XYZ file of C-alpha atoms in Angstrom:
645
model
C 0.000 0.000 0.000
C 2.131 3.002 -1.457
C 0.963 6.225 -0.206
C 2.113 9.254 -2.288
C 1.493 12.949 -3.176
C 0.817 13.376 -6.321
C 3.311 15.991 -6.925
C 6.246 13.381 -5.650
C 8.670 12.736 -8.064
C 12.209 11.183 -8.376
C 13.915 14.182 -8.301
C 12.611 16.281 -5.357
C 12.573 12.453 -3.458
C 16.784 11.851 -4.356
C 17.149 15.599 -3.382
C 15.539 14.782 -0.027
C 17.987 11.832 0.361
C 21.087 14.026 -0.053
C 20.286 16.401 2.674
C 19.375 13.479 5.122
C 21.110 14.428 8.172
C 20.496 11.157 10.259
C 20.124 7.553 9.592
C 16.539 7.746 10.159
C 15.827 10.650 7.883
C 18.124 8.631 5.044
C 16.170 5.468 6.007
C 12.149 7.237 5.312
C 13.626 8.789 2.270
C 14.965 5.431 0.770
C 11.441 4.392 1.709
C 9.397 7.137 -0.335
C 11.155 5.733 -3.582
C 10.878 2.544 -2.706
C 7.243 3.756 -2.965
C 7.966 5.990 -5.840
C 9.137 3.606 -8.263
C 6.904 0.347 -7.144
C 4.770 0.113 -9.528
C 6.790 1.120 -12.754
C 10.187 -0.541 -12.226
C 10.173 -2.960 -9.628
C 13.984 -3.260 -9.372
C 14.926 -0.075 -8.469
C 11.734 -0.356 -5.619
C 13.258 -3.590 -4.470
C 16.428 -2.062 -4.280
C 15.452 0.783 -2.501
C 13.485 -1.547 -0.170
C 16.840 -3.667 0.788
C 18.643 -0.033 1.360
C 16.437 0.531 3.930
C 16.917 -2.837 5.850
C 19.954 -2.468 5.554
C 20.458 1.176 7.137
C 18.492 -0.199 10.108
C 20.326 -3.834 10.585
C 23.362 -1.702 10.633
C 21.805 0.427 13.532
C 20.514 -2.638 15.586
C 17.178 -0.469 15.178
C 14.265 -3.191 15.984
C 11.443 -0.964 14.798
C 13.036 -0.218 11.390
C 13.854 -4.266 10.976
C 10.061 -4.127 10.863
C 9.730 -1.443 8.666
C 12.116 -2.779 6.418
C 10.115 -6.207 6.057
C 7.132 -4.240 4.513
C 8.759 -1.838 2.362
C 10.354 -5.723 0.561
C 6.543 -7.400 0.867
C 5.456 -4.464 -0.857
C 7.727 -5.186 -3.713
C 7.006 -9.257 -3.336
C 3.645 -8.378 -3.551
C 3.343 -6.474 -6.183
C 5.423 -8.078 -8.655
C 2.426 -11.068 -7.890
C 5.054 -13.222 -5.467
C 2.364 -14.104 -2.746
C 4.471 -16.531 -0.731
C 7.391 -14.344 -0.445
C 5.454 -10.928 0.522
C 3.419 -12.844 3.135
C 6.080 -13.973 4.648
C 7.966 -10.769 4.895
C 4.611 -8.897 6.033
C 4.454 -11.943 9.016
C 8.134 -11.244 10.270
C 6.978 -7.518 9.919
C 3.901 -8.404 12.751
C 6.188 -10.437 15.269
C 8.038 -7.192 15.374
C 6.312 -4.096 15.272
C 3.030 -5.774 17.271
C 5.459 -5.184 20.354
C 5.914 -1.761 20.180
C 3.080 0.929 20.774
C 4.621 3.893 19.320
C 2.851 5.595 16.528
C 5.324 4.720 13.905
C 5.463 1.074 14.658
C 1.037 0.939 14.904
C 0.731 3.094 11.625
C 3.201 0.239 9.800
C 1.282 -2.532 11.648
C -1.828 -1.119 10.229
C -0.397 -1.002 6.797
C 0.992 -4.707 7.047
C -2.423 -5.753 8.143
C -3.707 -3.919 5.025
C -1.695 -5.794 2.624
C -2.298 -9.690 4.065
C -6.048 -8.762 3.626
C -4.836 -7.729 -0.297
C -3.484 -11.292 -0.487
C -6.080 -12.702 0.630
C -8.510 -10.885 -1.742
C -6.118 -11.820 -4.656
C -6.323 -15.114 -3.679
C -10.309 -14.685 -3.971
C -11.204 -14.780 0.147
C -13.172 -11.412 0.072
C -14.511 -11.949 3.469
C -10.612 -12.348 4.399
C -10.040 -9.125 3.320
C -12.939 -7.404 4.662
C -12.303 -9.056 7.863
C -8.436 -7.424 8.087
C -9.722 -4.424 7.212
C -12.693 -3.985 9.642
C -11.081 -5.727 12.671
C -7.465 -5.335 12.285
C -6.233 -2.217 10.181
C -9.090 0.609 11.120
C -9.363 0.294 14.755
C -5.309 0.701 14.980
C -5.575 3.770 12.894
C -8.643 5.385 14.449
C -6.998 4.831 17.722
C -3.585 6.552 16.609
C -5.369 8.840 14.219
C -3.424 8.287 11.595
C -6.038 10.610 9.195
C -4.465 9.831 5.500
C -3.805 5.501 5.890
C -7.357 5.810 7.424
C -8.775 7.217 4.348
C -7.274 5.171 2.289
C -8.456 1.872 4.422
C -11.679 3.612 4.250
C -11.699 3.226 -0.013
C -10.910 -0.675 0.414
C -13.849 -1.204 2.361
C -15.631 0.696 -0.342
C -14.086 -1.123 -2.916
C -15.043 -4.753 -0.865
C -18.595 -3.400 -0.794
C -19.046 -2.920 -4.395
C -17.565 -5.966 -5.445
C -20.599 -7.880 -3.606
C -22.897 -5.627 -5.115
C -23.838 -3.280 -2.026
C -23.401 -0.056 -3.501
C -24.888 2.162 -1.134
C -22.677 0.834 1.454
C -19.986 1.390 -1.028
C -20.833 4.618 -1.661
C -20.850 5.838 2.240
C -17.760 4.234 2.954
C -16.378 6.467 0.130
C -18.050 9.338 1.355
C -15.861 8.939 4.235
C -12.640 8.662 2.793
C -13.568 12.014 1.190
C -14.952 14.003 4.255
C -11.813 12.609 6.387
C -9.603 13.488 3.458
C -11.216 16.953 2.695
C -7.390 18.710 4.176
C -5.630 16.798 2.123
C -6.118 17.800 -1.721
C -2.540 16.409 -2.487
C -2.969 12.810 -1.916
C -3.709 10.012 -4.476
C -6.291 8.905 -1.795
C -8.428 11.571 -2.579
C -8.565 10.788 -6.558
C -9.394 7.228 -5.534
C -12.420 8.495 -3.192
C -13.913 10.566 -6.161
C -13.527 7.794 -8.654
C -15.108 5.065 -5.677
C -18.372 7.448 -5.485
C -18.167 7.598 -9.055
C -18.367 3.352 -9.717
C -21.000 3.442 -6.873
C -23.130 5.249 -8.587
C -22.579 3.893 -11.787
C -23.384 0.596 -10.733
C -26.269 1.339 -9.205
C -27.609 2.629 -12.832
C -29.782 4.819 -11.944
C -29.016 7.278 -14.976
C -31.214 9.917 -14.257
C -30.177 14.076 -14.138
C -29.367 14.296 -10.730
C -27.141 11.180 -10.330
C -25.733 11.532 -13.600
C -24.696 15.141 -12.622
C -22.950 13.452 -9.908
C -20.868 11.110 -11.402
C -19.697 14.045 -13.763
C -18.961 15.771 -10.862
C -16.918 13.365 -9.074
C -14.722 12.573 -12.552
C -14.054 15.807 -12.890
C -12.671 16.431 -9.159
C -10.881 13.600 -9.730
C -9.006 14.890 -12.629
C -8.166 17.738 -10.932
C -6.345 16.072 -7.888
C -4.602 14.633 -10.370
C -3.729 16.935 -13.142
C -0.003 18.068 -11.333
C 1.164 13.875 -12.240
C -0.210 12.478 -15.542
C 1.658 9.060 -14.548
C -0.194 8.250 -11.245
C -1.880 5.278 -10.527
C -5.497 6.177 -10.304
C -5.550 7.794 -13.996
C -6.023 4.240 -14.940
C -9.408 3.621 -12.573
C -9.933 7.455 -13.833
C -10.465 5.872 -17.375
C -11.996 2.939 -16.570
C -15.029 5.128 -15.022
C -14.856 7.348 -17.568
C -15.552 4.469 -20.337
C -18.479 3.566 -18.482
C -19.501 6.959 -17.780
C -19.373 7.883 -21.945
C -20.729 3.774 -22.496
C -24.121 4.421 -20.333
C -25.007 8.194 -20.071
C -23.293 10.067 -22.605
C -24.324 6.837 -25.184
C -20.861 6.735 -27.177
C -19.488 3.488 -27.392
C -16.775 5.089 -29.457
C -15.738 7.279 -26.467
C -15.761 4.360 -24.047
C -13.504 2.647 -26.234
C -10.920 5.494 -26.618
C -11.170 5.873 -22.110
C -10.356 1.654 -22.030
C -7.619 2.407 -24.357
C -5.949 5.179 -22.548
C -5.940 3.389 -19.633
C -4.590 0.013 -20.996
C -1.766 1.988 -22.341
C -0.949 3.813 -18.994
C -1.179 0.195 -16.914
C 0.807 -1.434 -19.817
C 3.659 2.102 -19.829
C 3.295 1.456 -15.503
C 3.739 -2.071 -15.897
C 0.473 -2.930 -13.890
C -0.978 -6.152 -15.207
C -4.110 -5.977 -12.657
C -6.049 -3.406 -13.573
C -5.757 -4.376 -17.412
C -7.828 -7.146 -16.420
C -11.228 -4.624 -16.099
C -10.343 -2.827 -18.678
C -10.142 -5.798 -21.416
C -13.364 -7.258 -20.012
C -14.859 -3.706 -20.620
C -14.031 -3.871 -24.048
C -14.803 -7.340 -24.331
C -18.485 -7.052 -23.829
C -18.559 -3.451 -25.579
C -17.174 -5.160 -28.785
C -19.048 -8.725 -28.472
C -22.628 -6.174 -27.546
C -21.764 -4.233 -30.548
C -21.391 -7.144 -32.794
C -17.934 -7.018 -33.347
C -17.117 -10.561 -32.870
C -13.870 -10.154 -34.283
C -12.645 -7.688 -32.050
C -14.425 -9.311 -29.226
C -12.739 -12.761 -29.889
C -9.003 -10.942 -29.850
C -9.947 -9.156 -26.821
C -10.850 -12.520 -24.740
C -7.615 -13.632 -25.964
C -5.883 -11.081 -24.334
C -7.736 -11.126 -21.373
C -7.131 -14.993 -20.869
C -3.804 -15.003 -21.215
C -3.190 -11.980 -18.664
C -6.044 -13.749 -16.391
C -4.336 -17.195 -15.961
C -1.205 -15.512 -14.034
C -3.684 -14.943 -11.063
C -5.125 -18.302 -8.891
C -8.389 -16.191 -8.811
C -10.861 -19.668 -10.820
C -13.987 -17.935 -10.708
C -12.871 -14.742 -13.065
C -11.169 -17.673 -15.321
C -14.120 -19.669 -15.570
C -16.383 -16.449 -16.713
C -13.394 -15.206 -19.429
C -13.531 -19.193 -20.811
C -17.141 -19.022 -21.381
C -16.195 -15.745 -22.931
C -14.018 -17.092 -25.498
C -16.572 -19.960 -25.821
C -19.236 -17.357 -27.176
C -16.657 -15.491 -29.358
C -15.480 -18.742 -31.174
C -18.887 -19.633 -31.765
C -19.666 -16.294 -33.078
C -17.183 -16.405 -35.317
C -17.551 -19.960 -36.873
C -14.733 -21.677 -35.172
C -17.197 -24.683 -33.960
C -13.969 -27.105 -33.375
C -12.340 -24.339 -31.195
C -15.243 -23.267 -29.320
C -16.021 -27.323 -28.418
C -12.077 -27.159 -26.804
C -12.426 -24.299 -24.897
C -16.478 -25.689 -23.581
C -14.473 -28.862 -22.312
C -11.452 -26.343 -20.161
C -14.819 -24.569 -18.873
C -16.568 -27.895 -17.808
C -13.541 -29.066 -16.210
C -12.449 -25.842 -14.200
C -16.276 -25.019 -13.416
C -16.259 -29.138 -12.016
C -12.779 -28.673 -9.821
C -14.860 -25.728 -8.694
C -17.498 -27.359 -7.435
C -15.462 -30.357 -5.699
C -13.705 -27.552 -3.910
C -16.134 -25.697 -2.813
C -17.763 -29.071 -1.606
C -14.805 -29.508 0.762
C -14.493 -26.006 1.899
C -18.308 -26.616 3.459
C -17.401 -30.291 4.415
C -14.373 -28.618 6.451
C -16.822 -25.992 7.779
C -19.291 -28.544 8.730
C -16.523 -30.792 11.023
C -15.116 -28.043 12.261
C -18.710 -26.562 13.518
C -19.115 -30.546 14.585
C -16.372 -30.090 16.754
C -16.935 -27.229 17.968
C -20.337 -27.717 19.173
C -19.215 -30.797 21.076
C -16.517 -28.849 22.927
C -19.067 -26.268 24.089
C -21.876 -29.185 24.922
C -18.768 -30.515 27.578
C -18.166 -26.844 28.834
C -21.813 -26.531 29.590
C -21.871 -29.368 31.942
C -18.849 -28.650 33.820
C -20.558 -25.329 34.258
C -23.932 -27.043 35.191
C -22.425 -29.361 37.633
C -20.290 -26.362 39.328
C -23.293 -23.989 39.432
C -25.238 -26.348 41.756
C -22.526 -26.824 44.662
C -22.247 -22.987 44.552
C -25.974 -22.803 44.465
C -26.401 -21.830 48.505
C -23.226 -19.638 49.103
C -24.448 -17.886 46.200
C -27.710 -17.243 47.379
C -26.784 -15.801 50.490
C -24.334 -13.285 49.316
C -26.734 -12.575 47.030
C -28.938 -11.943 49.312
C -26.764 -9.317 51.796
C -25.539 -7.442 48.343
C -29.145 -6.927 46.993
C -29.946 -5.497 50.006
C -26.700 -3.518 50.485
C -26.723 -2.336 46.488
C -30.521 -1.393 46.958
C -29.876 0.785 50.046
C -26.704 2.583 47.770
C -29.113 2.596 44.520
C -31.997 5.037 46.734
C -29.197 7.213 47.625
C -27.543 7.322 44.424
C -30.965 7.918 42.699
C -31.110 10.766 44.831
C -28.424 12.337 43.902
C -28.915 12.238 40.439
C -32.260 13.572 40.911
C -30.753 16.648 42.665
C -27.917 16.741 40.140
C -29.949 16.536 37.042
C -32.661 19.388 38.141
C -29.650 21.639 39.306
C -28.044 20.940 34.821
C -31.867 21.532 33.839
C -31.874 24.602 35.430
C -28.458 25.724 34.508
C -28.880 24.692 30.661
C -32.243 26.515 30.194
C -30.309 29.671 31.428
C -27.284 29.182 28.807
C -29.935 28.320 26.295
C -31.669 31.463 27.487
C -28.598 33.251 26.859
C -27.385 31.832 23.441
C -30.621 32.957 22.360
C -30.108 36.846 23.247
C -26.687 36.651 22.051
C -28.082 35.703 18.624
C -30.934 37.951 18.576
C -28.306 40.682 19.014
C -26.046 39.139 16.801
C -29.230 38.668 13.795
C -30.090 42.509 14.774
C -26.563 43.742 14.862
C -25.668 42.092 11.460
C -28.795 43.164 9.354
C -28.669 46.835 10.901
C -24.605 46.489 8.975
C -26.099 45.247 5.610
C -28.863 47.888 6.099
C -26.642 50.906 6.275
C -24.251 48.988 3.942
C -27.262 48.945 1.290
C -28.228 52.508 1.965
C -24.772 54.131 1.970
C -23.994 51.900 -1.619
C -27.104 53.120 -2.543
C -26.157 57.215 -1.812
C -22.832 57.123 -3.002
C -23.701 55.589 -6.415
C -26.959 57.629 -6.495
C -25.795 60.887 -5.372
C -22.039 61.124 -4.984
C -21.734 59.123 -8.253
C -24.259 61.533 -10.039
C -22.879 64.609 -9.284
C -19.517 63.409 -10.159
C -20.898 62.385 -13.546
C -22.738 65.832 -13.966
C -19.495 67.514 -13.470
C -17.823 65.506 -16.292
C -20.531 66.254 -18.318
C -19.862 69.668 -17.829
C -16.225 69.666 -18.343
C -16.495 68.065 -21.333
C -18.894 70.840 -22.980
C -16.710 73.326 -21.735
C -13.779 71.659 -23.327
C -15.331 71.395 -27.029
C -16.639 74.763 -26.294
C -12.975 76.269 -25.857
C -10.858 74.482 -28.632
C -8.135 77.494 -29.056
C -7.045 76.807 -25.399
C -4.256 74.384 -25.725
C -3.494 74.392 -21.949
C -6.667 74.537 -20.759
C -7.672 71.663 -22.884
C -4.894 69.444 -21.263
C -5.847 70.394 -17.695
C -9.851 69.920 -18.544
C -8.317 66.306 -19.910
C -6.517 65.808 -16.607
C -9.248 66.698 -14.782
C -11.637 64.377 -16.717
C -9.309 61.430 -16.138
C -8.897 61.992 -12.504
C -13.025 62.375 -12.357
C -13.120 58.958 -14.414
C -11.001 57.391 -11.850
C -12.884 58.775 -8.754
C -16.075 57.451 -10.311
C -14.104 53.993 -10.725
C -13.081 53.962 -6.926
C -16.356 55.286 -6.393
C -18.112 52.415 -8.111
C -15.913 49.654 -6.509
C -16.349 50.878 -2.685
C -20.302 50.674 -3.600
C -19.981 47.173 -4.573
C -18.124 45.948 -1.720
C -20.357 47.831 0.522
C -23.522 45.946 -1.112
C -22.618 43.951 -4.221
C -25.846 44.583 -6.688
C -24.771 41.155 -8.863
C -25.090 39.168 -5.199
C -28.513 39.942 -5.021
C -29.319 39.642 -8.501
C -27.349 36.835 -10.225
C -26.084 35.034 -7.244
C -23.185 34.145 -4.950
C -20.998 32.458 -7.494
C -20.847 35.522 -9.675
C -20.636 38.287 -7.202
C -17.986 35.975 -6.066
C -16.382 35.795 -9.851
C -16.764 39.769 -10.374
C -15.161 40.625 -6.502
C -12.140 38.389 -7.464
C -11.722 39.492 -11.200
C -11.902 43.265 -10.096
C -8.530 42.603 -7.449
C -7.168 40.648 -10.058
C -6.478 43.983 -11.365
C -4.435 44.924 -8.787
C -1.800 41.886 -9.530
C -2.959 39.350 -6.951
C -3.485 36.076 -8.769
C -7.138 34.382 -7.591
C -7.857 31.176 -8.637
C -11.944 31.006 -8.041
C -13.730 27.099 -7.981
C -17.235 27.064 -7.450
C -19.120 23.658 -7.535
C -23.300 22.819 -6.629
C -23.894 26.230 -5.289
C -27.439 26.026 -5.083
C -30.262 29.413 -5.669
C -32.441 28.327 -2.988
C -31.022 30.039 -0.275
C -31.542 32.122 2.508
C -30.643 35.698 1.184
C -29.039 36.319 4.342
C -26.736 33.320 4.504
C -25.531 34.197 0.479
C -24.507 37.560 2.373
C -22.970 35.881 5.613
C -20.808 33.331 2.977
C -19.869 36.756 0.695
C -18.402 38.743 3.397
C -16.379 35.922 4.942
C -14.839 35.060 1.679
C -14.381 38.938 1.083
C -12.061 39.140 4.742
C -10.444 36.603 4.549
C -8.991 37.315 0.718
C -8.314 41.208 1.748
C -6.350 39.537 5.100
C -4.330 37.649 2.466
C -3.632 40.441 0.272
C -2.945 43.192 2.892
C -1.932 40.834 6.182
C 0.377 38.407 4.355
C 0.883 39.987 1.179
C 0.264 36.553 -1.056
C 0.695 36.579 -4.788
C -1.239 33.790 -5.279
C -4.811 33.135 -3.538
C -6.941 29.720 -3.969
C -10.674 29.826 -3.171
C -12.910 27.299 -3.238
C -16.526 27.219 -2.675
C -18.443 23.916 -2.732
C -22.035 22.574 -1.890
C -22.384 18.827 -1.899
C -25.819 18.317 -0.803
C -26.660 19.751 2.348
C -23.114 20.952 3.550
C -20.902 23.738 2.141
C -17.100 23.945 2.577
C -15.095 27.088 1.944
C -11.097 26.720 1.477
C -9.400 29.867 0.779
C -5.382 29.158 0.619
C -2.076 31.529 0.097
C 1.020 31.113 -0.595
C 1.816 34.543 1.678
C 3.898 34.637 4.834
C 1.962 32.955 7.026
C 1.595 33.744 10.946
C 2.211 32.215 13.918
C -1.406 30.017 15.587
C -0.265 30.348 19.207
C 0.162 34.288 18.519
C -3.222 34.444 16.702
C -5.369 32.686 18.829
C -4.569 35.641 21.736
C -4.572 38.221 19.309
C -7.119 37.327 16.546
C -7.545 40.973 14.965
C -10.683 42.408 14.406
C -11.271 40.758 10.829
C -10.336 37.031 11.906
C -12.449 38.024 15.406
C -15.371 38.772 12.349
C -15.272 35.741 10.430
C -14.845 33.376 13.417
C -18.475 35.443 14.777
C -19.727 34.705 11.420
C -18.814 30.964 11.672
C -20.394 30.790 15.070
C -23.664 32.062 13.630
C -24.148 29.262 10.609
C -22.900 26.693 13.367
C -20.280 25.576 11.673
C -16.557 24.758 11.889
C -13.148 27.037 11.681
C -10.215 25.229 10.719
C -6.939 27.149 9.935
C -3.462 25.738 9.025
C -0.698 27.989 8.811
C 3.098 27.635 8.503
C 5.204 30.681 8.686
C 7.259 31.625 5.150
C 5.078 28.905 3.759
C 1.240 29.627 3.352
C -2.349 29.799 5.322
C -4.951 27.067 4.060
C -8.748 27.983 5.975
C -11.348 25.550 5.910
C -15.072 26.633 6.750
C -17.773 23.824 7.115
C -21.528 24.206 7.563
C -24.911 23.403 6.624
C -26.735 25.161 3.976
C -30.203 26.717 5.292
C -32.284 26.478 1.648
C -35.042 28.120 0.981
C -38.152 27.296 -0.911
């Protein structure tokens, strides 16, 4: 399980090794491109992997041993050497299991991960959802390891859809999206998208609103990861985006052209797996289509890449495969062959399967008899305790009954003493945001007004008086000098009707109330791209149904905390983002300006962070900020949407 930003590459990652200044720090680095190069060349990974076992042996450093065992499973196991990855990922468990720092959990978690990927290789789905659920998330929940947890998160997704239980699928995905929401940079994130994606597509319902969605999710996708054109999900980007073109957009030609893309990505990567979707896609595409010929060549290629992998049950559906395409296209003598592999596979099956239950049946034998013997030793010890139990029953009924009244009591007391207090905070919450609802509509009030008499009045007599000047000036051509100074004058009354014009749409932005939030939003970030602040705007599922004074609340939030980036820490470069996905709305605004110091912040907020955080407070929602000094400031605003009708 390789976890990587999607900007990482080779060259920033050997950089980082050279300026190592410990063994550790040389060790995690060899690591990363171990990571870095495991699915493209899987000797340089492997030897990367070895580096890093060896850098620990020499240090006598037990944890790293560990770490060093799954770094060279990873490689095992995906270069398809089962045996040898499981065995590494088992001397990884004896080791790090001992140890309860975060370091040595977070790896533990990850081995776990990966044994539950051989099983489901192997075709032992509930072995995999098993890890997963019982062994890999509680150790990350518990350490909070955010990112692995995420990604975790997909699998179980991914384990969901494979048996068919999409909406489970899809709300497991959900998840790895809302817990990976901070983290915009991570491969994770592209796989979440494309998860919610499938899920919906599989359920096929292909209506507006879910086919909207999908859209939406392939193109978020995309844009996590447009920095790497190389990364791994691309290729589960164009598998969705076949089926996406296939069933909603109705272009088979399309879909083909997606399945292409990615087989030639996977085949450039040197990932045989996922090929194995992708030539079924077209398989079935081709053979629906009546292509025959196509479809036959396709099975081909799809049986010869499936019979590297022990998984019978996808061999036995690509044989009867090639049994229909040989058929289709004459070859009677062929197709007879191929029938006779399928009977005998789908036969070895069955026998198989028969023992796994016979198996399952003694062993449930067995166990049932144990338990029957258990019972009775119970039953026979029960009955000489019988009478001492009784007794002392008896004294600590009475006993625990006298300490239950007086406990009882207590909590009586102590609950109508919190009754009373919460109906007085309650009480007060309530005046607070009277007076807050009062205070902010009086601002928006006077804001309207005094937009209203500065463009009305101010702005008309200012235009008057360039009317004026300019009559004067064709009155009076013989004047050279007073022609240049009425010209002067003009452009200094053309720029005071500018300035004029933009403090009266910042006081009360006329397009907000007319066209909207996202294009008040696009006009307020075009007009300071004037000024030579870069703004990169992304609006997505803003709804119109909403509360006219929530579209205001959202507006002036985004407008302090952009002028706090420009004037406070003087960023070239400002992201915003402003996104509905059903009921909840998330605002990210992020710099790339000086940044400040949190500790220093949270004592001295300033009057416009003091603002925003008020305005939080009032939707009831949540104020996340992340700032590193020299670096940047990324602020993330979450809350629900109060709609309208």
């Amino acid at each position: 399980m390789a976890q990587q930003l999607i900007t990482a590459q080779p060259d920033s990652l050997e950089l980082a090794l050279k300026k190592s200044r410990n063994y550790k720090e040389r060790a995690k680095a060899l690591a990363d491109l171990s990571d870095f190069w495991i699915y493209t060349d899987s000797a340089k990974s492997m030897n990367y992997a070895l580096q890093v076992m060896t850098l620990y042996r020499q240090h006598n450093d037990k944890q790293g041993i560990g770490i060093g065992h799954y770094y060279i499973a990873g490689v095992y196991m995906e270069n398809d050497n089962g045996k040898m990855a499981e065995a590494e990922f088992r001397k990884a468990v004896n080791i790090l299991q001992k140890d309860s720092s975060y370091l040595s959990q977070h790896y533990l978690a990850r081995v776990w991960h990966n044994l539950g990927v051989l099983l489901q290789r192997e075709g032992d789905a509930y072995g995999y959802l098993n890890i997963l659920l019982n062994k890999a998330v509680p150790i990350l929940e518990s350490i909070k390891d955010t990112i692995t947890l995420a990604r975790n998160y997909n699998d179980i997704g991914s384990a969901f859809q494979n048996t068919q239980q999409f909406e489970k699928s899809l709300s497991w995905y959900k998840k790895a999206i809302k817990t990976l929401q901070h983290f915009p940079n991570y491969e994770d994130l592209a796989l979440a998208y494309l998860g919610a994606a499938r899920a919906l597509l599989f359920k096929e319902d292909f209506s507006d609103r879910p086919s909207r969605q999908i859209k939406a999710y392939l193109n978020l996708t995309a844009d996590v990861l447009k920095p790497n054109p190389k990364a791994y999900p691309w290729i589960d980007y164009y598998t969705n985006e076949g089926l996406y073109y296939l069933h909603i957009v109705k272009r088979p030609d399309l879909a083909i052209r997606s399945y292409d893309q990615g087989l030639l990505l996977a085949q450039e990567t040197h990932q045989e797996y996922p090929q194995l979707e992708l030539l079924n896609r077209k398989y079935y595409l081709y053979y629906k289509q009546g292509d025959y010929k196509k479809a036959r060549t396709t099975a081909y290629q799809l049986y010869k890449l499936a019979s590297k992998y022990p998984i019978s049950k996808n061999l036995l559906v690509i044989l009867k495969n090639l049994v229909d395409a040989e058929e289709k296209n004459g070859n009677e003598a062929r197709a007879f062959q191929l029938l006779k592999q399928y009977t005998a596979l789908s036969d070895s099956l069955k026998v198989e399967e028969t023992n796994i239950r016979l198996n399952e049946l003694e062993k449930k034998y067995e166990q049932q008899t144990k338990e029957k013997k258990i019972l009775q030793l119970q039953a026979d010890n029960s009955l000489k305790s019988a009478e001492l139990d009784y007794n002392r029953t008896l004294l600590l009924s009475i006993s625990g009954l006298l300490i239950s009244v007086i406990i009882l009591s207590v909590l009586v007391y102590l609950l109508h003493r919190n009754k009373q207090k919460l109906r007085e905070k309650q009480k007060e919450m309530q005046q607070e945001q009277l007076f807050f609802d009062a205070l902010n509509q009086g601002q928006e009030q006077e804001r309207k007004r005094l937009a209203g008499d500065l463009h009305d009045g101010l702005g008309g007599l200012l235009s008057n008086i360039k009317l004026l000047i300019s009559k004067e000036t064709d009155c009076d051509e013989s004047n050279s000098s007073w022609d240049k100074q009425n010209k002067l004058i003009l452009q200094k009354l053309d720029n005071a009707m500018n300035e004029l014009r933009r403090i009266a749409r910042n006081l009360m932005p006329e397009t907000l109330l007319r066209f909207g939030l996202t294009t008040a939003l696009r006009d307020y970030c075009e007009d300071l791209e004037k000024s030579g602040v870069k703004i990169s705007l992304q609006t997505y599922g803003i709804g119109t149904h909403h509360d006219k004074n929530e579209l205001i609340m959202i507006y002036r939030i985004i407008q302090e905390l952009i002028s706090n980036a420009i004037k406070h820490a003087e960023a070239e470069t400002i992201l915003v983002q402003c996104i509905q996905n059903d009921e909840k709305i998330f605002i990210t605004i992020e710099d790339d300006g000086k940044g400040f110091d949190k500790e220093i912040m949270s004592t001295n907020p300033g009057l416009g962070l003091s603002t925003v955080r008020n305005r939080v407070a009032y939707l009831k929602g949540t104020l996340d900020i992340q700032s590193k000094k020299d670096v940047g400031t990324t602020i993330n605003i979450e809350f629900n949407a109060q709609q309208t009708t």
